[in-house]
Amino acid sequence: DTEVTQTPKHLVMGMTNKKSLKCEQHMGHRAMYWYKQKAKKPPELMFVYSYEKLSINESVPSRFSPECPNSSLLNLHLHALQPEDSALYLCASSQDVVLAGGQETQYFGPGTRLLVL
Amino acid sequence: QKEVEQNSGPLSVPEGAIASLNCTYSDRVSQSFFWYRQYSGKSPELIMSIYSNGDKEDGRFTAQLNKASQYVSLLIRDSQPSDSATYLCAVRRGGSYIPTFGRGTSLIVHP
């Protein structure tokens, strides 16, 4: 099973709201990622968790707060977002360690379409 | 700076033709190369990965890698309208599990 699930599929929120995006995988992967993707642009890396510890934060504003409660779950907490934060938010996972030959693969979830009003 | 370059397109081909998508990269220590297909409004879906120089075939898809020239390509034979999508090239350097994505090439297959 190579499935990464994300909820909700769509989210509309006001600039004063607090909401959370959720991601789950049961492939035993130890690296999990949050990406932001705007229309006609490639995915833009936001955060990486490796073995449940935050290993990369790509200078993301503090209104985005990631959390990794366990090895299967990844959350992204949203607070006081701006309209320009409207985008497709993608979760991905991979084995994490560089295996022989480097043949581990990153799998994406279906994404959450976020609209900030 | 690590860069992955793709022509944004759109690349338009007739149904049944071969679509050729190209990607160049600047980081010489790149070891792993991926092609993702992304339909509008959907998430990227891995369709091919390649790690060694030469060709790798999977059904109608063939990935070609030339590390000396620092390019990787994707050929789609017998193109179908359902292949119309954006194709993202992703490159990962040795020792890293974080890929760098290109901007993607939009492919349109017209009947």
Coordinates of C-alpha atoms in Angstrom, one line a residue:
Chain A
D1 CA 0.0 0.0 0.0
T2 CA 1.6 3.2 -1.2
E3 CA -1.0 5.6 0.1
V4 CA -0.7 8.9 1.8
T5 CA -4.0 10.3 3.0
Q6 CA -4.9 14.0 3.7
T7 CA -7.8 15.6 5.3
P8 CA -9.7 17.8 4.6
K9 CA -9.8 17.8 0.8
H10 CA -11.0 21.4 0.8
L11 CA -10.8 24.1 3.4
V12 CA -12.1 27.7 3.4
M13 CA -11.1 29.8 6.3
G14 CA -11.0 33.4 7.4
M15 CA -7.9 35.3 8.3
T16 CA -8.7 35.1 12.0
N17 CA -9.5 31.3 12.0
K18 CA -7.4 28.5 13.4
K19 CA -7.5 25.2 11.5
S20 CA -5.4 22.1 11.0
L21 CA -4.4 20.0 8.1
K22 CA -3.8 16.3 8.7
C23 CA -1.7 13.7 6.9
E24 CA -1.3 10.0 7.5
Q25 CA 0.7 7.2 6.1
H26 CA 1.1 3.5 7.1
M27 CA 4.1 2.6 4.9
G28 CA 6.6 2.7 7.7
H29 CA 8.2 5.8 6.2
R30 CA 10.2 7.9 8.6
A31 CA 10.4 11.1 6.5
M32 CA 7.3 13.3 6.1
Y33 CA 7.0 16.5 4.2
W34 CA 4.7 19.5 3.8
Y35 CA 4.7 21.3 0.4
K36 CA 2.8 24.3 -0.8
Q37 CA 1.9 24.5 -4.5
K38 CA 0.4 27.5 -6.3
A39 CA -1.2 27.2 -9.7
K40 CA 1.2 26.4 -12.5
K41 CA 4.2 26.3 -10.1
P42 CA 6.2 23.3 -8.8
P43 CA 5.7 22.1 -5.2
E44 CA 7.5 24.3 -2.8
L45 CA 9.0 22.6 0.2
M46 CA 7.9 24.0 3.6
F47 CA 8.9 21.5 6.3
V48 CA 10.5 18.1 6.6
Y49 CA 10.2 15.7 9.6
S50 CA 12.8 12.9 9.9
Y51 CA 12.1 10.3 12.6
E52 CA 9.4 12.6 14.1
K53 CA 11.8 15.5 14.5
L54 CA 11.7 18.7 12.5
S55 CA 14.8 18.6 10.3
I56 CA 14.1 21.3 7.7
N57 CA 12.1 24.5 8.0
E58 CA 12.3 26.5 4.7
S59 CA 11.9 29.9 6.4
V60 CA 8.1 29.4 6.6
P61 CA 6.1 32.2 8.4
S62 CA 5.2 31.3 12.0
R63 CA 1.5 31.3 11.1
F64 CA 2.2 27.8 9.8
S65 CA 3.1 25.4 12.6
P66 CA 3.9 21.7 11.9
E67 CA 3.5 18.9 14.3
C68 CA 4.4 15.2 14.1
P69 CA 2.6 13.3 16.9
N70 CA 3.9 10.0 15.8
S71 CA 5.7 8.2 12.9
S72 CA 2.4 7.9 10.9
L73 CA 0.9 11.3 11.4
L74 CA 1.8 14.8 10.3
N75 CA -0.3 18.0 11.1
L76 CA 0.0 21.5 9.8
H77 CA -1.7 24.1 12.1
L78 CA -2.8 27.3 10.5
H79 CA -3.5 30.6 12.3
A80 CA -4.0 34.1 11.0
L81 CA -3.4 33.2 7.4
Q82 CA -3.4 35.7 4.6
P83 CA -5.2 35.4 1.2
E84 CA -1.9 34.8 -0.5
D85 CA -1.6 31.6 1.5
S86 CA -4.4 30.1 -0.6
A87 CA -2.8 27.1 -2.4
L88 CA -2.8 23.3 -2.6
Y89 CA -1.0 21.9 0.4
L90 CA 0.6 18.6 -0.2
C91 CA 1.9 16.0 2.2
A92 CA 4.5 13.5 1.1
S93 CA 6.5 10.7 2.7
S94 CA 9.5 8.6 2.0
Q95 CA 11.8 6.0 3.6
D96 CA 14.1 8.8 4.7
V97 CA 17.4 7.0 5.0
V98 CA 19.3 6.8 1.8
L99 CA 19.2 3.2 0.9
A100 CA 21.7 1.4 -1.3
G101 CA 21.4 2.8 -4.8
G102 CA 19.3 5.7 -3.5
Q103 CA 16.1 4.1 -4.8
E104 CA 13.7 5.3 -2.1
T105 CA 10.8 7.2 -3.5
Q106 CA 8.7 10.1 -2.3
Y107 CA 4.9 9.6 -2.4
F108 CA 2.4 12.4 -2.3
G109 CA -1.0 12.6 -0.7
P110 CA -4.0 14.0 -2.7
G111 CA -3.6 17.4 -1.1
T112 CA -5.8 19.9 0.7
R113 CA -7.1 22.8 -1.4
L114 CA -7.0 25.9 0.9
L115 CA -8.8 29.1 0.3
V116 CA -8.2 32.0 2.7
L117 CA -10.8 34.8 2.6
Chain B
Q1 CA 22.6 26.6 -6.5
K2 CA 20.9 23.4 -7.4
E3 CA 18.5 23.9 -10.4
V4 CA 16.3 21.7 -12.4
E5 CA 15.1 23.2 -15.7
Q6 CA 12.2 22.2 -17.9
N7 CA 10.5 23.9 -20.8
S8 CA 7.1 25.0 -19.5
G9 CA 5.4 24.3 -22.8
P10 CA 2.7 23.7 -23.6
L11 CA 3.9 20.8 -25.7
S12 CA 1.1 19.8 -28.1
V13 CA 1.2 16.4 -29.9
P14 CA -1.5 14.5 -31.8
E15 CA -3.0 11.4 -30.4
G16 CA -0.8 8.3 -31.2
A17 CA 2.4 10.3 -31.5
I18 CA 5.5 10.2 -29.3
A19 CA 5.8 13.0 -26.7
S20 CA 9.3 13.9 -25.7
L21 CA 9.8 15.8 -22.4
N22 CA 13.2 17.1 -21.4
C23 CA 14.8 18.1 -18.1
T24 CA 18.3 19.4 -17.4
Y25 CA 19.9 19.8 -14.0
S26 CA 22.9 21.7 -12.6
D27 CA 24.0 19.6 -9.6
R28 CA 26.6 17.1 -10.9
V29 CA 26.3 14.9 -7.8
S30 CA 22.6 14.2 -8.5
Q31 CA 21.9 10.4 -8.3
S32 CA 18.2 9.9 -8.4
F33 CA 15.8 11.2 -11.0
F34 CA 12.0 11.1 -11.0
W35 CA 9.1 12.0 -13.4
Y36 CA 5.8 12.9 -11.8
R37 CA 2.5 13.5 -13.7
Q38 CA 0.2 16.0 -12.3
Y39 CA -3.4 16.6 -13.5
S40 CA -4.9 20.0 -12.9
G41 CA -5.9 20.4 -9.3
K42 CA -4.5 17.0 -8.3
S43 CA -1.4 15.9 -6.5
P44 CA 1.8 14.7 -8.3
E45 CA 1.8 11.0 -9.2
L46 CA 5.1 9.2 -9.6
I47 CA 5.3 7.5 -13.0
M48 CA 9.0 6.8 -13.5
S49 CA 12.3 6.8 -11.6
I50 CA 15.8 6.2 -13.0
Y51 CA 19.2 6.0 -11.4
S52 CA 21.6 4.7 -14.0
N53 CA 22.7 6.0 -17.4
G54 CA 20.6 4.7 -20.3
D55 CA 17.0 3.9 -20.9
K56 CA 14.4 2.5 -18.6
E57 CA 11.1 1.4 -20.1
D58 CA 7.7 0.9 -18.3
G59 CA 4.8 0.3 -20.6
R60 CA 4.4 3.4 -22.9
F61 CA 6.9 5.4 -20.9
T62 CA 10.7 5.4 -21.4
A63 CA 13.0 7.5 -19.2
Q64 CA 16.4 8.3 -20.5
L65 CA 19.3 9.5 -18.4
N66 CA 22.6 11.0 -19.5
K67 CA 24.6 12.0 -16.4
A68 CA 27.6 13.3 -18.5
S69 CA 25.3 15.8 -20.2
Q70 CA 23.2 16.3 -17.1
Y71 CA 19.8 15.7 -18.7
V72 CA 17.0 13.3 -18.2
S73 CA 14.0 12.8 -20.6
L74 CA 10.7 11.1 -20.7
L75 CA 9.2 9.6 -23.8
I76 CA 5.6 8.8 -24.0
R77 CA 4.7 6.5 -26.9
D78 CA 1.2 6.2 -28.4
S79 CA 0.2 9.4 -26.6
Q80 CA -3.4 9.5 -25.5
P81 CA -5.6 12.5 -24.5
S82 CA -5.6 11.1 -21.0
D83 CA -1.8 11.8 -20.9
S84 CA -2.6 15.5 -21.0
A85 CA -1.1 16.9 -17.8
T86 CA 1.9 18.7 -16.3
Y87 CA 5.0 16.5 -16.0
L88 CA 7.4 17.4 -13.2
C89 CA 11.0 16.4 -13.2
A90 CA 12.6 15.9 -9.8
V91 CA 16.3 15.4 -9.1
R92 CA 17.9 14.3 -5.9
R93 CA 21.6 14.5 -5.0
G94 CA 23.5 11.6 -3.5
G95 CA 23.2 11.4 0.3
S96 CA 19.9 13.4 0.4
Y97 CA 16.3 12.3 0.5
I98 CA 15.0 15.8 -0.5
P99 CA 14.3 16.2 -4.3
T100 CA 14.5 19.4 -6.2
F101 CA 11.6 19.9 -8.6
G102 CA 11.5 21.6 -12.0
R103 CA 8.7 23.9 -13.0
G104 CA 7.0 21.2 -15.0
T105 CA 6.1 20.9 -18.7
S106 CA 2.5 21.0 -19.8
L107 CA 1.6 18.3 -22.3
I108 CA -1.5 18.5 -24.5
V109 CA -2.5 15.5 -26.5
H110 CA -5.2 16.4 -29.0
P111 CA -7.4 13.9 -30.8

